Amino acid sequence: MNGRETPSKRFVIRGGRVIDPARNFDRTEDIGVDGDRISAASESDAAPAAGEIDARGLIVCPGLIDMHVHLREPGAEHKETIETGTGAAVAGGFTAVACMPNTKPAIDNIATLQHVIERARQIGVCRVHPIGAITVNRQGTEVVDMTALKQHGAVAFSDDGDGVENDSVMREAFARARERDAAIIQHCEYKAISAGGVMHKGRVSDALGLPGLDPRSEEDMIERDIALVRETGARYHVAHISTARAVELVRRAKADGLPVTTEVCPHHLLLTDDACSEQDPNTKMHPPLRTAEDVAACRRGFLDGTIDCIATDHAPHTAEEKARGFLKAPPGIVGLETALALTCEALSEDGSIDWCGLIRSMTVAPASVLGVTTPSLTPTAPADITLIDPRKSWRIAPETFHGKTRNTPFGGRDVVGRAVATIVGGRLRHQLADEAHRFERLSPIN
Ligand SMILES: [Zn+2]
């Protein structure tokens, strides 16, 4: 991106463990960058004054993609902007994000869509793929003009924040999305079932005397949607899956050969509703933190391939908004700067991680759902690259976040694994300050 503004530059990322899921590649190799593209390392090497990044001990992989982010612009710039949100993204190792359309106005029209695309292009920190709304103003009654929105750059459709409850509206949405080969990303929740709930309905909500969100509100909508997928053949993606039965429904749909995919958030792989015991508003989110059984089912679902993608549901809210108390605070937590480490923690078994599987779920898998270019480190591919130190120990310090807000229940947690550098279109957009020695031989080109 913005590659034409400056002369072409070359550098080599040397000595890293290259993991490139698109070609099942996992071994030590040098990667060349020439301008905004990947090149053969030998070619970049030969160029005079080529720079160099020392990647020894690091994983070098295609740039991570977060397919579920709330950038809040336009309409709620006090929470986040495209500039701060994409800054948080590259700090977390993401070279691309897909942003949800629950902005004000909603991304249900071409003008708002173009505004988001244009702002992201001007800022140029990372790639932004806007998701269009399924229905006009996300009200669940009238399906948007998907043809026009897709032509102008919407990558998929979602009313995230709300599920589309009306059966015939949803049937029509699926039929239209099918014609345009766009995925429907559903926030699965029947409000009549979940109404008023502030946390998972169960033992902990009963003990606290708080109104609970019944897991059936999520599961019943997935069930309805899968029936409609069977009917229409549309591509269907379940957003932020959180219950054991939901995972089982997706597992069966996949076994039936239906075009169904899903994502899970790091917090649903790590925390249970017990975390809500102190009524910390930073443990309030939709879907809510569930039971230990649900967490275990989500982990199993990820490991057996039922769950395709890791996504953050990055949902910034200000300290003032979260200070309204557990009952009144808006649901949601930020995730871009913690996702990689938290996912490592959730998926490490006996201290080892299937890095190829983890990276696939944050690169190739979300790209395939969104229908964007397959991330890869093969020559001529866009030079979107993430360098990860898989052994880096650090403490999550919300006060250092690049995003505007600090709403996370993970502050103070000791974690392992961190993005050391994020390269977008051949440009270094993030580098970890205490790893500066790795970039000494990178001439001042970025
Ligand atoms: Zn949602």
Coordinates of C-alpha atoms and ligand atoms in Angstrom, one line a residue:
M1 CA 0.0 0.0 0.0
N2 CA 1.2 3.5 -0.8
G3 CA 4.0 1.6 -2.5
R4 CA 4.3 4.1 -5.3
E5 CA 5.2 7.1 -3.1
T6 CA 8.7 6.0 -2.4
P7 CA 11.4 4.4 -4.5
S8 CA 11.4 0.6 -4.6
K9 CA 13.4 -0.8 -1.7
R10 CA 14.8 -4.2 -0.9
F11 CA 15.6 -6.1 2.2
V12 CA 16.1 -9.7 3.3
I13 CA 14.5 -11.3 6.4
R14 CA 17.3 -13.6 7.4
G15 CA 17.4 -16.9 9.3
G16 CA 13.8 -17.2 10.5
R17 CA 11.5 -20.2 10.7
V18 CA 9.3 -19.6 7.8
I19 CA 5.7 -20.9 8.2
D20 CA 3.6 -20.5 5.1
P21 CA 0.4 -22.5 5.5
A22 CA -0.8 -21.9 1.9
R23 CA 2.0 -24.3 0.8
N24 CA 2.4 -26.3 4.0
F25 CA 5.9 -24.9 4.3
D26 CA 7.7 -24.9 7.6
R27 CA 11.5 -24.5 7.6
T28 CA 14.3 -22.1 8.0
E29 CA 14.6 -19.8 5.0
D30 CA 15.5 -16.2 4.0
I31 CA 12.6 -14.2 2.6
G32 CA 13.3 -11.3 0.2
V33 CA 11.2 -8.1 -0.1
D34 CA 11.4 -6.0 -3.2
G35 CA 9.2 -2.9 -2.9
D36 CA 5.7 -4.0 -2.0
R37 CA 6.2 -7.6 -3.0
I38 CA 7.9 -10.8 -1.8
S39 CA 10.9 -11.7 -3.9
A40 CA 13.4 -14.5 -4.0
A41 CA 15.9 -13.8 -1.2
S42 CA 18.7 -14.4 -3.6
E43 CA 17.5 -11.5 -5.8
S44 CA 17.2 -9.1 -2.9
D45 CA 20.6 -10.2 -1.7
A46 CA 22.2 -9.3 -4.9
A47 CA 20.8 -5.8 -5.0
P48 CA 23.2 -3.1 -3.8
A49 CA 22.4 -1.6 -0.4
A50 CA 19.8 -4.1 0.4
G51 CA 18.8 -4.0 4.1
E52 CA 18.5 -6.9 6.4
I53 CA 16.3 -8.0 9.3
D54 CA 17.8 -10.6 11.7
A55 CA 15.0 -13.1 12.2
R56 CA 17.0 -15.8 14.0
G57 CA 14.8 -17.4 16.6
L58 CA 11.6 -15.9 15.1
I59 CA 8.7 -17.2 13.1
V60 CA 8.2 -15.5 9.8
C61 CA 4.7 -15.9 8.5
P62 CA 2.2 -14.2 6.2
G63 CA 0.6 -11.1 7.8
L64 CA -2.1 -12.0 10.3
I65 CA -5.7 -11.2 9.5
D66 CA -8.3 -10.4 12.1
M67 CA -11.7 -10.9 10.4
H68 CA -13.8 -9.4 13.2
V69 CA -12.9 -5.9 14.4
H70 CA -15.0 -2.9 15.4
L71 CA -13.1 0.2 14.3
R72 CA -16.0 2.4 15.4
E73 CA -15.5 5.0 12.6
P74 CA -17.7 6.7 11.6
G75 CA -19.9 7.5 14.5
A76 CA -18.1 6.5 17.7
E77 CA -14.7 8.0 17.3
H78 CA -14.5 8.5 21.1
K79 CA -14.0 4.7 21.3
E80 CA -11.7 4.0 18.4
T81 CA -10.9 5.4 14.9
I82 CA -9.6 3.8 11.8
E83 CA -6.2 5.3 12.7
T84 CA -6.0 4.0 16.3
G85 CA -7.6 0.7 15.5
T86 CA -5.2 -0.1 12.6
G87 CA -2.4 1.1 14.9
A88 CA -3.5 -1.5 17.5
A89 CA -3.7 -4.1 14.7
V90 CA -0.1 -3.8 13.5
A91 CA 1.1 -3.7 17.1
G92 CA -0.6 -7.1 17.5
G93 CA 0.9 -8.5 14.3
F94 CA -2.1 -8.0 12.0
T95 CA -1.5 -6.7 8.5
A96 CA -5.2 -6.7 7.7
V97 CA -8.5 -6.4 9.5
A98 CA -12.1 -6.8 8.5
C99 CA -14.3 -4.2 10.1
M100 CA -17.9 -4.6 11.2
P101 CA -20.6 -2.4 9.8
N102 CA -22.3 -1.4 13.1
T103 CA -21.0 2.1 12.7
K104 CA -23.2 5.3 12.6
P105 CA -24.3 5.4 9.9
A106 CA -24.1 1.6 9.3
I107 CA -22.1 0.3 6.4
D108 CA -25.3 -0.4 4.5
N109 CA -24.7 2.2 1.7
I110 CA -21.9 3.0 -0.8
A111 CA -21.1 6.4 0.6
T112 CA -20.2 5.1 4.1
L113 CA -18.4 2.1 2.6
Q114 CA -16.3 4.4 0.4
H115 CA -15.6 6.7 3.4
V116 CA -14.2 3.8 5.4
I117 CA -12.1 2.5 2.4
E118 CA -10.8 6.0 1.7
R119 CA -9.9 6.8 5.3
A120 CA -8.1 3.5 5.6
R121 CA -6.2 4.2 2.4
Q122 CA -5.2 7.7 3.5
I123 CA -4.0 6.4 6.9
G124 CA -2.3 3.4 5.2
V125 CA -1.2 1.6 8.4
C126 CA -2.7 -1.8 7.5
R127 CA -5.3 -3.2 5.1
V128 CA -8.9 -2.7 6.0
H129 CA -11.6 -5.0 4.5
P130 CA -15.1 -3.5 5.2
I131 CA -18.0 -5.9 5.9
G132 CA -21.3 -4.6 4.7
A133 CA -24.5 -4.8 6.7
I134 CA -27.0 -7.6 5.8
T135 CA -30.0 -5.4 6.3
V136 CA -30.7 -1.7 5.9
N137 CA -29.6 0.1 9.1
R138 CA -29.1 -3.3 10.6
Q139 CA -32.7 -3.4 11.5
G140 CA -33.4 -6.9 10.2
T141 CA -36.2 -6.0 7.8
E142 CA -34.9 -5.1 4.4
V143 CA -31.9 -6.7 2.7
V144 CA -29.2 -4.3 1.5
D145 CA -28.1 -3.9 -2.2
M146 CA -25.4 -6.6 -1.9
T147 CA -24.4 -6.3 -5.6
A148 CA -23.5 -2.6 -5.3
L149 CA -21.8 -3.0 -1.9
K150 CA -19.7 -5.9 -3.1
Q151 CA -18.8 -4.1 -6.3
H152 CA -17.5 -1.2 -4.2
G153 CA -15.4 -3.3 -1.9
A154 CA -17.5 -5.0 0.8
V155 CA -16.0 -8.4 1.4
A156 CA -18.8 -10.1 3.3
F157 CA -22.1 -9.2 5.0
S158 CA -23.1 -9.1 8.7
D159 CA -25.4 -7.3 11.0
D160 CA -22.9 -8.0 13.8
G161 CA -24.2 -6.8 17.2
D162 CA -27.6 -8.2 16.1
G163 CA -28.6 -11.5 14.5
V164 CA -31.1 -11.4 11.6
E165 CA -34.1 -13.0 13.3
N166 CA -36.8 -12.9 10.6
D167 CA -36.7 -16.2 8.6
S168 CA -37.8 -14.8 5.3
V169 CA -35.5 -11.8 5.4
M170 CA -32.6 -14.2 6.3
R171 CA -33.6 -16.6 3.4
E172 CA -33.5 -13.7 1.0
A173 CA -30.2 -12.5 2.4
F174 CA -28.7 -16.0 1.9
A175 CA -30.1 -16.2 -1.6
R176 CA -28.6 -12.9 -2.6
A177 CA -25.2 -13.6 -1.0
R178 CA -25.1 -17.0 -2.8
E179 CA -25.5 -15.2 -6.2
R180 CA -22.6 -13.0 -5.3
D181 CA -20.5 -15.7 -3.7
A182 CA -20.2 -13.6 -0.5
A183 CA -20.2 -15.0 3.0
I184 CA -22.9 -14.2 5.5
I185 CA -21.3 -13.6 8.9
Q186 CA -24.0 -14.1 11.5
H187 CA -23.9 -12.7 15.1
C188 CA -26.1 -15.5 16.3
E189 CA -28.5 -14.3 19.0
Y190 CA -32.3 -14.4 19.3
K191 CA -33.0 -11.3 21.4
A192 CA -36.3 -12.8 22.6
I193 CA -34.3 -15.6 24.3
S194 CA -31.3 -13.6 25.4
A195 CA -33.4 -10.5 26.4
G196 CA -31.9 -8.6 29.3
G197 CA -29.1 -11.1 29.9
V198 CA -25.8 -9.6 31.0
M199 CA -23.8 -12.8 31.4
H200 CA -24.0 -16.5 30.7
K201 CA -27.2 -18.0 32.2
G202 CA -26.1 -20.7 34.7
R203 CA -24.7 -21.4 38.1
V204 CA -22.7 -18.2 38.3
S205 CA -25.4 -15.9 37.1
D206 CA -27.8 -17.6 39.6
A207 CA -25.4 -17.1 42.4
L208 CA -24.9 -13.5 41.6
G209 CA -28.6 -12.8 41.0
L210 CA -27.8 -11.4 37.5
P211 CA -30.0 -11.9 34.5
G212 CA -28.5 -14.6 32.2
L213 CA -28.1 -15.0 28.5
D214 CA -29.4 -18.4 27.6
P215 CA -27.0 -20.3 25.3
R216 CA -30.1 -21.4 23.2
S217 CA -30.3 -17.8 21.8
E218 CA -27.0 -18.5 20.0
E219 CA -27.6 -22.2 19.2
D220 CA -31.2 -21.9 17.9
M221 CA -30.1 -19.3 15.4
I222 CA -27.2 -21.4 14.1
E223 CA -29.7 -24.3 13.7
R224 CA -32.1 -22.1 11.8
D225 CA -29.3 -20.7 9.6
I226 CA -27.9 -24.1 8.8
A227 CA -31.3 -25.2 7.6
L228 CA -31.4 -22.1 5.3
V229 CA -27.8 -22.9 4.1
R230 CA -29.1 -26.4 3.1
E231 CA -31.8 -24.7 1.1
T232 CA -29.9 -21.9 -0.5
G233 CA -26.3 -23.1 -0.7
A234 CA -25.0 -19.8 0.6
R235 CA -21.6 -19.5 2.4
Y236 CA -22.3 -19.1 6.1
H237 CA -19.8 -18.1 8.8
V238 CA -20.8 -18.2 12.5
A239 CA -19.2 -15.2 14.3
H240 CA -17.6 -15.7 17.7
I241 CA -18.8 -19.2 18.5
S242 CA -19.1 -19.9 22.2
T243 CA -21.1 -22.9 23.2
A244 CA -20.5 -26.7 23.1
R245 CA -23.7 -27.3 21.2
A246 CA -23.0 -24.6 18.7
V247 CA -19.6 -26.2 17.9
E248 CA -21.4 -29.5 17.5
L249 CA -23.9 -28.0 15.1
V250 CA -21.1 -26.6 12.9
R251 CA -19.3 -29.9 13.1
R252 CA -22.3 -31.8 11.8
A253 CA -23.0 -29.2 9.1
K254 CA -19.4 -29.6 7.9
A255 CA -19.8 -33.4 7.9
D256 CA -22.8 -32.9 5.6
G257 CA -20.6 -31.0 3.2
L258 CA -22.3 -27.6 3.8
P259 CA -20.3 -24.4 3.2
V260 CA -20.3 -23.5 6.9
T261 CA -17.3 -22.0 8.7
T262 CA -16.8 -20.4 12.1
E263 CA -14.4 -18.4 14.3
V264 CA -13.6 -18.3 18.0
C265 CA -12.3 -15.5 20.1
P266 CA -9.3 -16.0 22.4
H267 CA -11.4 -15.1 25.4
H268 CA -13.8 -17.9 24.7
L269 CA -10.8 -20.3 24.7
L270 CA -9.5 -19.1 28.0
L271 CA -12.1 -17.7 30.4
T272 CA -15.3 -19.1 31.9
D273 CA -18.2 -17.3 33.5
D274 CA -16.4 -17.7 36.8
A275 CA -14.4 -14.6 35.6
C276 CA -17.6 -12.6 36.1
S277 CA -17.8 -13.3 39.8
E278 CA -16.3 -9.9 40.7
Q279 CA -18.8 -8.2 38.3
D280 CA -15.9 -6.5 36.5
P281 CA -17.5 -4.9 33.4
N282 CA -14.4 -5.9 31.5
T283 CA -15.6 -9.5 31.7
K284 CA -18.9 -8.5 30.1
M285 CA -19.2 -9.4 26.4
H286 CA -21.6 -10.9 23.8
P287 CA -21.6 -13.8 23.5
P288 CA -20.7 -14.0 27.2
L289 CA -18.0 -16.1 28.8
R290 CA -19.5 -19.5 29.1
T291 CA -18.8 -22.7 31.2
A292 CA -15.7 -24.8 31.4
E293 CA -17.4 -27.4 29.3
D294 CA -18.0 -24.8 26.5
V295 CA -14.4 -23.6 26.7
A296 CA -13.2 -27.2 26.4
A297 CA -15.6 -27.8 23.4
C298 CA -14.3 -24.7 21.7
R299 CA -10.7 -25.8 22.1
R300 CA -11.5 -29.3 20.8
G301 CA -13.4 -27.7 17.9
F302 CA -10.4 -25.7 17.0
L303 CA -8.0 -28.6 17.2
D304 CA -10.2 -30.9 15.1
G305 CA -10.8 -28.3 12.4
T306 CA -14.5 -27.6 13.2
I307 CA -13.5 -24.0 14.1
D308 CA -11.6 -22.4 11.2
C309 CA -10.5 -19.0 12.4
I310 CA -9.3 -17.1 15.4
A311 CA -10.9 -13.6 15.5
T312 CA -10.8 -11.0 18.2
D313 CA -14.2 -9.3 18.1
H314 CA -12.1 -6.2 19.1
A315 CA -14.8 -4.0 20.7
P316 CA -13.4 -0.8 22.2
H317 CA -15.5 1.0 24.9
T318 CA -14.2 3.9 27.0
A319 CA -13.4 3.7 30.7
E320 CA -16.4 6.0 31.4
E321 CA -18.7 3.6 29.5
K322 CA -17.4 0.6 31.3
A323 CA -17.6 2.4 34.7
R324 CA -21.4 2.2 34.5
G325 CA -21.3 -1.1 36.4
F326 CA -21.8 -4.7 35.2
L327 CA -25.5 -4.3 34.5
K328 CA -25.3 -1.2 32.4
A329 CA -21.8 -1.2 30.9
P330 CA -21.7 -2.0 27.1
P331 CA -20.5 -5.5 26.3
G332 CA -17.2 -6.1 24.6
I333 CA -13.4 -6.1 25.1
V334 CA -10.5 -5.1 23.0
G335 CA -8.4 -7.9 21.5
L336 CA -6.0 -6.8 18.7
E337 CA -2.9 -6.4 20.9
T338 CA -3.4 -9.5 23.0
A339 CA -4.9 -12.0 20.6
L340 CA -1.7 -13.7 19.5
A341 CA -0.3 -14.4 23.0
L342 CA -3.7 -15.4 24.4
T343 CA -4.3 -17.8 21.5
C344 CA -0.8 -19.3 22.2
E345 CA -1.8 -19.8 25.8
A346 CA -5.1 -21.4 25.0
L347 CA -3.7 -23.7 22.4
S348 CA -0.4 -24.8 23.9
E349 CA -0.5 -28.4 25.1
D350 CA 2.3 -29.6 27.3
G351 CA 4.2 -26.5 26.3
S352 CA 4.1 -27.1 22.5
I353 CA 1.9 -25.4 19.9
D354 CA 0.9 -26.4 16.4
W355 CA 2.2 -23.2 14.9
C356 CA 1.2 -24.0 11.4
G357 CA -2.4 -24.6 12.5
L358 CA -2.5 -21.5 14.6
I359 CA -1.1 -19.3 11.8
R360 CA -3.4 -20.9 9.2
S361 CA -6.4 -19.9 11.4
M362 CA -5.2 -16.3 11.4
T363 CA -4.2 -16.0 7.8
V364 CA -5.4 -18.4 5.1
A365 CA -8.6 -19.4 6.8
P366 CA -10.0 -15.9 7.4
A367 CA -8.8 -14.8 3.9
S368 CA -10.8 -17.7 2.4
V369 CA -14.0 -16.8 4.2
L370 CA -13.6 -13.1 3.1
G371 CA -12.6 -14.0 -0.4
V372 CA -9.5 -11.8 -0.3
T373 CA -6.0 -12.7 -1.7
T374 CA -4.6 -15.9 -0.1
P375 CA -1.8 -14.8 2.2
S376 CA 1.6 -16.3 1.2
L377 CA 5.3 -15.7 1.3
T378 CA 5.9 -16.9 -2.3
P379 CA 7.7 -14.5 -4.7
T380 CA 5.4 -11.8 -6.2
A381 CA 2.8 -12.1 -3.3
P382 CA 2.1 -8.8 -1.5
A383 CA 4.8 -8.3 1.2
D384 CA 2.5 -8.6 4.2
I385 CA 4.6 -10.3 6.8
T386 CA 4.5 -10.9 10.6
L387 CA 7.6 -11.8 12.6
I388 CA 6.7 -13.6 15.9
D389 CA 8.9 -14.4 18.8
P390 CA 7.2 -17.6 20.1
R391 CA 9.2 -17.5 23.3
K392 CA 8.9 -13.8 24.2
S393 CA 7.5 -13.5 27.8
W394 CA 5.7 -10.3 28.5
R395 CA 3.0 -8.8 30.8
I396 CA -0.1 -7.4 29.3
A397 CA -0.1 -3.7 30.2
P398 CA -3.3 -2.0 28.9
E399 CA -1.9 1.5 29.5
T400 CA 0.6 0.8 26.7
F401 CA -2.1 -0.2 24.1
H402 CA -2.0 1.7 20.8
G403 CA -5.8 1.5 20.6
K404 CA -7.9 4.2 22.3
T405 CA -9.4 2.2 25.1
R406 CA -8.2 -0.3 27.7
N407 CA -11.2 -2.5 28.2
T408 CA -9.7 -5.9 28.7
P409 CA -9.9 -8.4 31.6
F410 CA -6.3 -9.6 30.8
G411 CA -4.4 -6.6 32.2
G412 CA -1.4 -7.8 34.3
R413 CA -1.5 -11.3 32.8
D414 CA 1.9 -12.9 32.1
V415 CA 1.9 -14.3 28.6
V416 CA 4.3 -15.8 26.0
G417 CA 4.5 -15.1 22.3
R418 CA 4.5 -11.7 20.6
A419 CA 4.7 -10.0 17.3
V420 CA 8.2 -8.5 17.0
A421 CA 7.5 -6.8 13.6
T422 CA 4.7 -6.2 11.2
I423 CA 5.4 -5.5 7.6
V424 CA 2.5 -4.2 5.4
G425 CA 3.1 -3.9 1.6
G426 CA 6.8 -4.0 2.2
R427 CA 6.8 -1.3 4.9
L428 CA 7.7 -1.8 8.5
R429 CA 4.6 -0.7 10.4
H430 CA 5.5 -2.1 13.8
Q431 CA 8.7 -3.1 15.5
L432 CA 9.1 -4.0 19.1
A433 CA 11.3 -1.5 20.8
D434 CA 13.4 -3.9 22.8
E435 CA 14.2 -5.9 19.7
A436 CA 15.8 -2.9 17.9
H437 CA 19.1 -4.9 17.3
R438 CA 17.3 -7.0 14.8
F439 CA 16.6 -4.0 12.6
E440 CA 20.0 -2.3 12.7
R441 CA 20.9 -3.4 9.2
L442 CA 17.6 -2.2 7.8
S443 CA 18.6 1.0 6.1
P444 CA 16.3 4.0 6.7
I445 CA 14.0 2.9 3.9
N446 CA 10.8 2.2 5.8
Ligands
ZN1 ZN -21.1 -10.0 17.5

